[in-house]
Coordinates of C-alpha atoms in Angstrom, one line a residue:
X27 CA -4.8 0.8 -13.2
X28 CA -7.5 2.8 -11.0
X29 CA -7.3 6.4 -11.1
X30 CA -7.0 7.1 -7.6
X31 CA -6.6 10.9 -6.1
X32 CA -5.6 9.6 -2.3
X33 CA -2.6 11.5 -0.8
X34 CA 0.7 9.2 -0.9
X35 CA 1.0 7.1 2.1
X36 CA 3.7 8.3 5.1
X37 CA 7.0 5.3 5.3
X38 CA 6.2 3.7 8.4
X39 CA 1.6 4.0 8.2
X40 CA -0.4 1.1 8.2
X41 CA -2.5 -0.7 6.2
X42 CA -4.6 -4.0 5.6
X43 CA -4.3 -5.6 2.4
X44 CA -8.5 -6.3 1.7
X45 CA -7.8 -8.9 -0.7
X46 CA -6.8 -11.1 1.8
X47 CA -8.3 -10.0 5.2
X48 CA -8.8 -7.4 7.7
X49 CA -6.2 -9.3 10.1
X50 CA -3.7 -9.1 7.8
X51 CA -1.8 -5.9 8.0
X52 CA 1.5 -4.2 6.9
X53 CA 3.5 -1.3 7.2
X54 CA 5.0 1.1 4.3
X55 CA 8.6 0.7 3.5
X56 CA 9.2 2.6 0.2
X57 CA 7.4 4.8 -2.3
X58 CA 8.2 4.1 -5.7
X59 CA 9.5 7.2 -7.6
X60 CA 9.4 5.4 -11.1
X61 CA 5.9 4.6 -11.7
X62 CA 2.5 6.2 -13.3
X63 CA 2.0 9.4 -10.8
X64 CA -1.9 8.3 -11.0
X65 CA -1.2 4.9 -9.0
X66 CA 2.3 4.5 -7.2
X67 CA 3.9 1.6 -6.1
X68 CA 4.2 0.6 -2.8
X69 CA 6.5 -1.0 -0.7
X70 CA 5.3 -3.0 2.3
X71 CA 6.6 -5.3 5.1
X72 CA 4.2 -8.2 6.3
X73 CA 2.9 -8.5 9.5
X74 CA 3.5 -12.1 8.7
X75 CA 7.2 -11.9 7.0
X76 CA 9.0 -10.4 4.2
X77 CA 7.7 -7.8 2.1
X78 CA 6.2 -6.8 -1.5
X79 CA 4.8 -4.2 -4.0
X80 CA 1.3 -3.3 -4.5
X81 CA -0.5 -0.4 -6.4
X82 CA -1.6 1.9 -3.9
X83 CA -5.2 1.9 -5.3
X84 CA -5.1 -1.9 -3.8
X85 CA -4.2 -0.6 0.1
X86 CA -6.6 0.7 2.6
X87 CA -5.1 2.7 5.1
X88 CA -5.9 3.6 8.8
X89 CA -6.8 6.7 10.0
X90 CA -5.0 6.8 13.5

């Protein structure tokens, strides 16, 4: 996975998932506590329904 340095993500920020399109956003649900410190896992809920895990190194966040 990429080595990424980015701060942890807030429950409840945004984000657009660029592997599928800027229009297509979610919202954090959970931080994973159990995985490589270098890239957590991330919890998210679909703008379009349900929900799924993604390295954060794979998320672009907002800056609001």
């Amino acid at each position: 996975m990429t080595d990424t340095k980015a701060p942890l993500p807030v429950i409840g920020s945004r984000c657009w998932r660029d592997q599928i399109g800027s229009e297509t956003c979610a919202t954090v649900l959970c931080l994973a506590a159990e995985t490589p410190e270098e890239d957590p896992m991330v919890e998210l809920a679909y703008d379009e329904g349900g929900s799924g895990w993604w390295p954060l190194s794979t998320l672009v966040f907002e800056l609001a």
